[in-house]
PDB file of C-alpha atoms in Angstrom:
ATOM      1  CA  GLU A   1      15.125  -4.099  -9.831  1.00  0.00           C
ATOM      2  CA  ALA A   2      13.764  -6.135  -7.573  1.00  0.00           C
ATOM      3  CA  ASP A   3      12.848  -9.334  -8.729  1.00  0.00           C
ATOM      4  CA  ILE A   4       9.513 -10.038  -6.756  1.00  0.00           C
ATOM      5  CA  TYR A   5       6.543  -9.348  -7.985  1.00  0.00           C
ATOM      6  CA  GLN A   6       2.721 -10.178  -6.498  1.00  0.00           C
ATOM      7  CA  THR A   7       0.144 -11.143  -8.039  1.00  0.00           C
ATOM      8  CA  PRO A   8      -3.076  -9.485  -8.761  1.00  0.00           C
ATOM      9  CA  ARG A   9      -2.063  -5.780  -8.395  1.00  0.00           C
ATOM     10  CA  TYR A  10      -6.088  -4.788  -8.350  1.00  0.00           C
ATOM     11  CA  LEU A  11      -8.699  -7.206  -6.577  1.00  0.00           C
ATOM     12  CA  VAL A  12     -12.426  -6.537  -6.015  1.00  0.00           C
ATOM     13  CA  ILE A  13     -14.355  -9.333  -4.016  1.00  0.00           C
ATOM     14  CA  GLY A  14     -17.259  -9.587  -1.897  1.00  0.00           C
ATOM     15  CA  THR A  15     -17.861 -10.366   1.557  1.00  0.00           C
ATOM     16  CA  GLY A  16     -17.088 -14.001   2.560  1.00  0.00           C
ATOM     17  CA  LYS A  17     -15.576 -14.945  -0.983  1.00  0.00           C
ATOM     18  CA  LYS A  18     -11.601 -17.045   0.144  1.00  0.00           C
ATOM     19  CA  ILE A  19      -8.501 -15.192  -1.765  1.00  0.00           C
ATOM     20  CA  THR A  20      -5.141 -16.272  -1.944  1.00  0.00           C
ATOM     21  CA  LEU A  21      -2.603 -13.528  -2.595  1.00  0.00           C
ATOM     22  CA  GLU A  22       0.145 -14.142  -4.502  1.00  0.00           C
ATOM     23  CA  CYS A  23       3.885 -13.593  -3.810  1.00  0.00           C
ATOM     24  CA  SER A  24       7.253 -14.620  -5.705  1.00  0.00           C
ATOM     25  CA  GLN A  25      10.860 -13.549  -6.154  1.00  0.00           C
ATOM     26  CA  THR A  26      14.151 -14.893  -7.966  1.00  0.00           C
ATOM     27  CA  MET A  27      16.339 -13.543  -5.023  1.00  0.00           C
ATOM     28  CA  GLY A  28      16.974 -16.612  -3.629  1.00  0.00           C
ATOM     29  CA  HIS A  29      16.413 -15.408  -0.438  1.00  0.00           C
ATOM     30  CA  ASP A  30      15.385 -17.238   2.301  1.00  0.00           C
ATOM     31  CA  LYS A  31      13.409 -14.636   4.895  1.00  0.00           C
ATOM     32  CA  MET A  32       9.621 -12.780   3.138  1.00  0.00           C
ATOM     33  CA  TYR A  33       7.239 -10.874   4.700  1.00  0.00           C
ATOM     34  CA  TRP A  34       3.422  -9.521   4.841  1.00  0.00           C
ATOM     35  CA  TYR A  35       2.342  -6.157   5.228  1.00  0.00           C
ATOM     36  CA  GLN A  36      -0.740  -4.866   5.215  1.00  0.00           C
ATOM     37  CA  GLN A  37      -1.201  -0.761   4.918  1.00  0.00           C
ATOM     38  CA  ASP A  38      -3.772   1.633   3.842  1.00  0.00           C
ATOM     39  CA  PRO A  39      -3.072   4.840   2.136  1.00  0.00           C
ATOM     40  CA  GLY A  40      -1.035   7.092   3.543  1.00  0.00           C
ATOM     41  CA  MET A  41      -0.444   4.703   6.473  1.00  0.00           C
ATOM     42  CA  GLU A  42       1.796   2.523   7.884  1.00  0.00           C
ATOM     43  CA  LEU A  43       3.189  -0.901   7.004  1.00  0.00           C
ATOM     44  CA  HIS A  44       2.478  -3.255  10.319  1.00  0.00           C
ATOM     45  CA  LEU A  45       3.727  -7.071   9.813  1.00  0.00           C
ATOM     46  CA  ILE A  46       1.269  -9.043   9.701  1.00  0.00           C
ATOM     47  CA  HIS A  47       3.362 -13.100   8.593  1.00  0.00           C
ATOM     48  CA  TYR A  48       6.994 -13.417   8.542  1.00  0.00           C
ATOM     49  CA  SER A  49       8.955 -16.135   7.198  1.00  0.00           C
ATOM     50  CA  TYR A  50      13.029 -17.179   8.024  1.00  0.00           C
ATOM     51  CA  GLY A  51      12.969 -20.249   5.557  1.00  0.00           C
ATOM     52  CA  VAL A  52      10.775 -23.347   4.017  1.00  0.00           C
ATOM     53  CA  ASN A  53       7.983 -24.534   6.465  1.00  0.00           C
ATOM     54  CA  SER A  54       8.474 -21.523   8.559  1.00  0.00           C
ATOM     55  CA  THR A  55       6.007 -18.934   9.519  1.00  0.00           C
ATOM     56  CA  GLU A  56       5.328 -16.333  12.308  1.00  0.00           C
ATOM     57  CA  LYS A  57       2.507 -14.284  12.993  1.00  0.00           C
ATOM     58  CA  GLY A  58       3.683 -10.278  12.916  1.00  0.00           C
ATOM     59  CA  ASP A  59       2.348  -7.777  15.589  1.00  0.00           C
ATOM     60  CA  LEU A  60      -1.377  -7.327  13.497  1.00  0.00           C
ATOM     61  CA  SER A  61      -3.339  -9.361  14.443  1.00  0.00           C
ATOM     62  CA  SER A  62      -4.779 -11.079  11.050  1.00  0.00           C
ATOM     63  CA  GLU A  63      -7.757 -13.292   9.746  1.00  0.00           C
ATOM     64  CA  SER A  64      -5.227 -14.329   7.253  1.00  0.00           C
ATOM     65  CA  THR A  65      -2.813 -17.849   6.940  1.00  0.00           C
ATOM     66  CA  VAL A  66       0.448 -17.903   5.472  1.00  0.00           C
ATOM     67  CA  SER A  67       2.550 -21.043   3.299  1.00  0.00           C
ATOM     68  CA  ARG A  68       6.182 -21.173   3.004  1.00  0.00           C
ATOM     69  CA  ILE A  69       6.678 -25.237   0.717  1.00  0.00           C
ATOM     70  CA  ARG A  70       8.690 -22.963  -1.516  1.00  0.00           C
ATOM     71  CA  THR A  71      11.804 -20.937  -1.214  1.00  0.00           C
ATOM     72  CA  GLU A  72      10.954 -19.018  -4.162  1.00  0.00           C
ATOM     73  CA  HIS A  73       7.031 -18.460  -2.528  1.00  0.00           C
ATOM     74  CA  PHE A  74       5.281 -17.204  -0.341  1.00  0.00           C
ATOM     75  CA  PRO A  75       1.091 -16.901  -0.110  1.00  0.00           C
ATOM     76  CA  LEU A  76      -1.109 -14.642   1.683  1.00  0.00           C
ATOM     77  CA  THR A  77      -4.536 -16.945   2.368  1.00  0.00           C
ATOM     78  CA  LEU A  78      -8.043 -15.093   3.281  1.00  0.00           C
ATOM     79  CA  GLU A  79     -10.601 -17.781   3.913  1.00  0.00           C
ATOM     80  CA  SER A  80     -13.679 -15.367   4.161  1.00  0.00           C
ATOM     81  CA  ALA A  81     -13.229 -11.246   3.248  1.00  0.00           C
ATOM     82  CA  ARG A  82     -14.565  -9.030   5.197  1.00  0.00           C
ATOM     83  CA  PRO A  83     -14.860  -5.760   4.202  1.00  0.00           C
ATOM     84  CA  SER A  84     -12.333  -4.556   7.042  1.00  0.00           C
ATOM     85  CA  HIS A  85      -9.807  -6.899   5.039  1.00  0.00           C
ATOM     86  CA  THR A  86      -9.371  -4.174   2.520  1.00  0.00           C
ATOM     87  CA  SER A  87      -6.020  -2.315   2.165  1.00  0.00           C
ATOM     88  CA  GLN A  88      -3.408  -2.832   0.652  1.00  0.00           C
ATOM     89  CA  TYR A  89      -0.851  -6.095   1.113  1.00  0.00           C
ATOM     90  CA  LEU A  90       2.430  -5.578   0.225  1.00  0.00           C
ATOM     91  CA  CYS A  91       5.422  -9.041   0.387  1.00  0.00           C
ATOM     92  CA  ALA A  92       8.335  -8.314   1.031  1.00  0.00           C
ATOM     93  CA  SER A  93      12.346 -10.399   1.381  1.00  0.00           C
ATOM     94  CA  SER A  94      15.668 -10.172   1.845  1.00  0.00           C
ATOM     95  CA  GLY A  95      18.442 -12.445   2.576  1.00  0.00           C
ATOM     96  CA  ALA A  96      21.402 -11.916   4.638  1.00  0.00           C
ATOM     97  CA  SER A  97      23.681 -12.445   1.509  1.00  0.00           C
ATOM     98  CA  GLY A  98      22.400  -8.533   0.601  1.00  0.00           C
ATOM     99  CA  ARG A  99      24.216  -5.899  -0.396  1.00  0.00           C
ATOM    100  CA  SER A 100      23.240  -4.573   4.073  1.00  0.00           C
ATOM    101  CA  GLY A 101      21.932  -7.530   5.151  1.00  0.00           C
ATOM    102  CA  TYR A 102      17.958  -7.075   5.810  1.00  0.00           C
ATOM    103  CA  GLU A 103      17.851  -5.257   3.123  1.00  0.00           C
ATOM    104  CA  GLN A 104      13.675  -5.715   2.325  1.00  0.00           C
ATOM    105  CA  TYR A 105      12.792  -6.022  -1.050  1.00  0.00           C
ATOM    106  CA  PHE A 106       9.204  -5.410  -1.295  1.00  0.00           C
ATOM    107  CA  GLY A 107       6.472  -5.829  -4.522  1.00  0.00           C
ATOM    108  CA  PRO A 108       4.508  -3.533  -6.303  1.00  0.00           C
ATOM    109  CA  GLY A 109       1.553  -4.349  -4.404  1.00  0.00           C
ATOM    110  CA  THR A 110      -1.855  -5.854  -3.939  1.00  0.00           C
ATOM    111  CA  ARG A 111      -4.727  -3.609  -3.594  1.00  0.00           C
ATOM    112  CA  LEU A 112      -7.949  -4.710  -2.194  1.00  0.00           C
ATOM    113  CA  THR A 113     -11.332  -4.109  -2.287  1.00  0.00           C
ATOM    114  CA  VAL A 114     -14.166  -6.709  -0.297  1.00  0.00           C
ATOM    115  CA  THR A 115     -17.522  -5.352  -1.412  1.00  0.00           C
TER     116      THR A 115
ATOM    117  CA  GLY B   1       5.069  -5.178  21.906  1.00  0.00           C
ATOM    118  CA  GLN B   2       7.676  -3.063  19.912  1.00  0.00           C
ATOM    119  CA  GLN B   3       7.036  -0.075  18.443  1.00  0.00           C
ATOM    120  CA  VAL B   4       8.218   2.589  16.831  1.00  0.00           C
ATOM    121  CA  MET B   5       7.120   6.053  16.545  1.00  0.00           C
ATOM    122  CA  GLN B   6       8.086   8.714  13.561  1.00  0.00           C
ATOM    123  CA  ILE B   7       7.927  12.719  14.455  1.00  0.00           C
ATOM    124  CA  PRO B   8       6.711  14.944  12.854  1.00  0.00           C
ATOM    125  CA  GLN B   9       3.330  12.819  11.470  1.00  0.00           C
ATOM    126  CA  TYR B  10       3.837  15.544   8.245  1.00  0.00           C
ATOM    127  CA  GLN B  11       6.200  18.082   6.529  1.00  0.00           C
ATOM    128  CA  HIS B  12       5.264  21.002   4.576  1.00  0.00           C
ATOM    129  CA  VAL B  13       8.713  22.535   3.527  1.00  0.00           C
ATOM    130  CA  GLN B  14       9.713  25.167   0.248  1.00  0.00           C
ATOM    131  CA  GLU B  15      12.003  23.511  -1.570  1.00  0.00           C
ATOM    132  CA  GLY B  16      15.368  24.312  -0.509  1.00  0.00           C
ATOM    133  CA  GLU B  17      14.308  24.256   2.521  1.00  0.00           C
ATOM    134  CA  ASP B  18      16.398  21.585   5.164  1.00  0.00           C
ATOM    135  CA  PHE B  19      13.966  18.694   7.003  1.00  0.00           C
ATOM    136  CA  THR B  20      14.037  16.430   9.576  1.00  0.00           C
ATOM    137  CA  THR B  21      12.531  13.487  11.068  1.00  0.00           C
ATOM    138  CA  TYR B  22      12.706  11.029  14.197  1.00  0.00           C
ATOM    139  CA  CYS B  23      11.863   8.015  14.935  1.00  0.00           C
ATOM    140  CA  ASN B  24      11.729   6.594  18.572  1.00  0.00           C
ATOM    141  CA  SER B  25      11.601   2.990  19.242  1.00  0.00           C
ATOM    142  CA  SER B  26       9.839   1.856  23.085  1.00  0.00           C
ATOM    143  CA  THR B  27      13.125  -0.766  23.139  1.00  0.00           C
ATOM    144  CA  THR B  28      16.541  -0.992  22.293  1.00  0.00           C
ATOM    145  CA  LEU B  29      17.471  -1.953  18.355  1.00  0.00           C
ATOM    146  CA  SER B  30      19.133  -4.770  16.996  1.00  0.00           C
ATOM    147  CA  ASN B  31      19.620  -1.581  13.484  1.00  0.00           C
ATOM    148  CA  ILE B  32      17.538   0.844  12.035  1.00  0.00           C
ATOM    149  CA  GLN B  33      16.586   1.011   8.112  1.00  0.00           C
ATOM    150  CA  TRP B  34      15.561   4.118   6.591  1.00  0.00           C
ATOM    151  CA  TYR B  35      12.621   3.140   3.820  1.00  0.00           C
ATOM    152  CA  LYS B  36      11.229   5.927   1.358  1.00  0.00           C
ATOM    153  CA  GLN B  37       7.951   5.716   0.037  1.00  0.00           C
ATOM    154  CA  ARG B  38       6.574   8.014  -2.761  1.00  0.00           C
ATOM    155  CA  PRO B  39       2.845   8.456  -3.507  1.00  0.00           C
ATOM    156  CA  GLY B  40       1.319   5.095  -4.950  1.00  0.00           C
ATOM    157  CA  GLY B  41       4.725   2.917  -4.943  1.00  0.00           C
ATOM    158  CA  HIS B  42       5.984   0.512  -2.547  1.00  0.00           C
ATOM    159  CA  PRO B  43       9.064   1.379  -0.093  1.00  0.00           C
ATOM    160  CA  VAL B  44      12.310   1.900  -1.516  1.00  0.00           C
ATOM    161  CA  PHE B  45      15.466   1.097   1.290  1.00  0.00           C
ATOM    162  CA  LEU B  46      17.594   4.155   1.812  1.00  0.00           C
ATOM    163  CA  ILE B  47      19.728   3.021   4.253  1.00  0.00           C
ATOM    164  CA  GLN B  48      20.975   0.330   7.421  1.00  0.00           C
ATOM    165  CA  LEU B  49      22.301   1.785  10.884  1.00  0.00           C
ATOM    166  CA  VAL B  50      24.249  -0.480  12.897  1.00  0.00           C
ATOM    167  CA  LYS B  51      26.361   0.672  15.283  1.00  0.00           C
ATOM    168  CA  SER B  52      25.999   2.892  18.573  1.00  0.00           C
ATOM    169  CA  GLY B  53      26.415   6.506  17.199  1.00  0.00           C
ATOM    170  CA  GLU B  54      26.803   5.782  13.968  1.00  0.00           C
ATOM    171  CA  VAL B  55      26.331   8.341  10.829  1.00  0.00           C
ATOM    172  CA  LYS B  56      25.462   7.629   7.314  1.00  0.00           C
ATOM    173  CA  LYS B  57      25.858  10.477   4.681  1.00  0.00           C
ATOM    174  CA  GLN B  58      24.226   9.861   1.289  1.00  0.00           C
ATOM    175  CA  LYS B  59      24.154  12.885  -0.766  1.00  0.00           C
ATOM    176  CA  ARG B  60      21.345  15.653   0.683  1.00  0.00           C
ATOM    177  CA  LEU B  61      20.431  12.433   2.655  1.00  0.00           C
ATOM    178  CA  THR B  62      22.328  12.331   6.327  1.00  0.00           C
ATOM    179  CA  PHE B  63      21.012   9.369   8.813  1.00  0.00           C
ATOM    180  CA  GLN B  64      22.090   8.691  12.041  1.00  0.00           C
ATOM    181  CA  PHE B  65      21.919   6.387  14.708  1.00  0.00           C
ATOM    182  CA  GLY B  66      21.625   7.192  19.001  1.00  0.00           C
ATOM    183  CA  GLU B  67      23.754   6.200  21.102  1.00  0.00           C
ATOM    184  CA  ALA B  68      21.023   4.390  23.105  1.00  0.00           C
ATOM    185  CA  LYS B  69      19.962   2.444  20.027  1.00  0.00           C
ATOM    186  CA  LYS B  70      16.392   3.249  20.684  1.00  0.00           C
ATOM    187  CA  ASN B  71      16.490   7.064  18.345  1.00  0.00           C
ATOM    188  CA  SER B  72      16.980   7.427  14.614  1.00  0.00           C
ATOM    189  CA  SER B  73      16.977  10.530  12.425  1.00  0.00           C
ATOM    190  CA  LEU B  74      16.811  11.453   8.634  1.00  0.00           C
ATOM    191  CA  HIS B  75      18.210  14.905   7.950  1.00  0.00           C
ATOM    192  CA  ILE B  76      17.728  16.121   3.870  1.00  0.00           C
ATOM    193  CA  THR B  77      19.883  19.374   2.982  1.00  0.00           C
ATOM    194  CA  ALA B  78      18.737  21.560   0.449  1.00  0.00           C
ATOM    195  CA  THR B  79      14.542  19.789  -0.171  1.00  0.00           C
ATOM    196  CA  GLN B  80      14.254  19.442  -4.182  1.00  0.00           C
ATOM    197  CA  THR B  81      11.419  18.588  -5.780  1.00  0.00           C
ATOM    198  CA  THR B  82      12.281  15.300  -6.241  1.00  0.00           C
ATOM    199  CA  ASP B  83      11.990  14.303  -2.057  1.00  0.00           C
ATOM    200  CA  VAL B  84       8.460  14.158  -2.044  1.00  0.00           C
ATOM    201  CA  GLY B  85       7.402  10.674  -0.519  1.00  0.00           C
ATOM    202  CA  THR B  86       7.193   9.323   3.087  1.00  0.00           C
ATOM    203  CA  TYR B  87       9.899   8.189   4.828  1.00  0.00           C
ATOM    204  CA  PHE B  88       9.416   5.272   7.542  1.00  0.00           C
ATOM    205  CA  CYS B  89      12.448   4.340   9.915  1.00  0.00           C
ATOM    206  CA  ALA B  90      12.010   0.345  10.222  1.00  0.00           C
ATOM    207  CA  GLY B  91      13.343  -0.882  13.624  1.00  0.00           C
ATOM    208  CA  TRP B  92      15.130  -4.456  14.267  1.00  0.00           C
ATOM    209  CA  SER B  93      14.741  -6.279  17.555  1.00  0.00           C
ATOM    210  CA  PRO B  94      17.605  -8.056  18.363  1.00  0.00           C
ATOM    211  CA  GLY B  95      18.243 -11.999  19.300  1.00  0.00           C
ATOM    212  CA  GLY B  96      18.208 -14.870  16.784  1.00  0.00           C
ATOM    213  CA  TYR B  97      14.706 -14.377  14.716  1.00  0.00           C
ATOM    214  CA  GLN B  98      14.586 -10.902  14.605  1.00  0.00           C
ATOM    215  CA  LYS B  99      11.578  -9.419  13.760  1.00  0.00           C
ATOM    216  CA  VAL B 100      10.943  -5.423  12.461  1.00  0.00           C
ATOM    217  CA  THR B 101       8.111  -3.167  13.153  1.00  0.00           C
ATOM    218  CA  PHE B 102       8.256  -0.107  10.585  1.00  0.00           C
ATOM    219  CA  GLY B 103       7.672   3.989  12.225  1.00  0.00           C
ATOM    220  CA  THR B 104       4.550   5.939  11.614  1.00  0.00           C
ATOM    221  CA  GLY B 105       6.659   7.652   9.303  1.00  0.00           C
ATOM    222  CA  THR B 106       6.959  10.758   7.982  1.00  0.00           C
ATOM    223  CA  LYS B 107       5.308  12.774   4.889  1.00  0.00           C
ATOM    224  CA  LEU B 108       7.179  15.382   3.351  1.00  0.00           C
ATOM    225  CA  GLN B 109       5.413  17.609   0.847  1.00  0.00           C
ATOM    226  CA  VAL B 110       8.463  20.108  -0.896  1.00  0.00           C
ATOM    227  CA  ILE B 111       7.264  23.812  -2.326  1.00  0.00           C
ATOM    228  CA  PRO B 112       8.691  24.366  -5.857  1.00  0.00           C
TER     229      PRO B 112
END
């Protein structure tokens, strides 16, 4: 089982609040990703990072921001939560040294509800 | 931008029947991966295909990568109830900083 962690697992928060979703991995992977997934739907890449101090936006327009100050840590921040942000957020990591190159290991996800 | 479509969106099969899902990219891919997501779970890596025309097998699962590296398929022989879940392909763009796009997914239900 891959060592990638996400906290909190579930979060219910009011509109306008600032929130940070945490993601950490202990595999030394240089690449990390954030996806948004509504129940039963496809995964949308919202941010990715190929190393420390490197972050890029994905295909899905997002009002969130990320930072990558340490290899193992890739937090996602929403400055002002809105009901439209209600979804599941999945963090993943991959390293070229993995058994299949860019194989992604996913965390358990954070299910966010904004009321 | 790159789009990756999968068909069918849903598939119900009797246990023991075969199942196939198809993945089509709007652009040429560097490589393609397949993931399985069980209900309530997170995606789990199944396999990666890199070469044009590549075919790989994992027990009852057969994966193919098209000659043009724009499409792929996953075929399951003699489905079992443990095969239930959503199957996603994930296409990686060519270039120095590769970017991944997940397919729309195929949800498989197996009727015992």
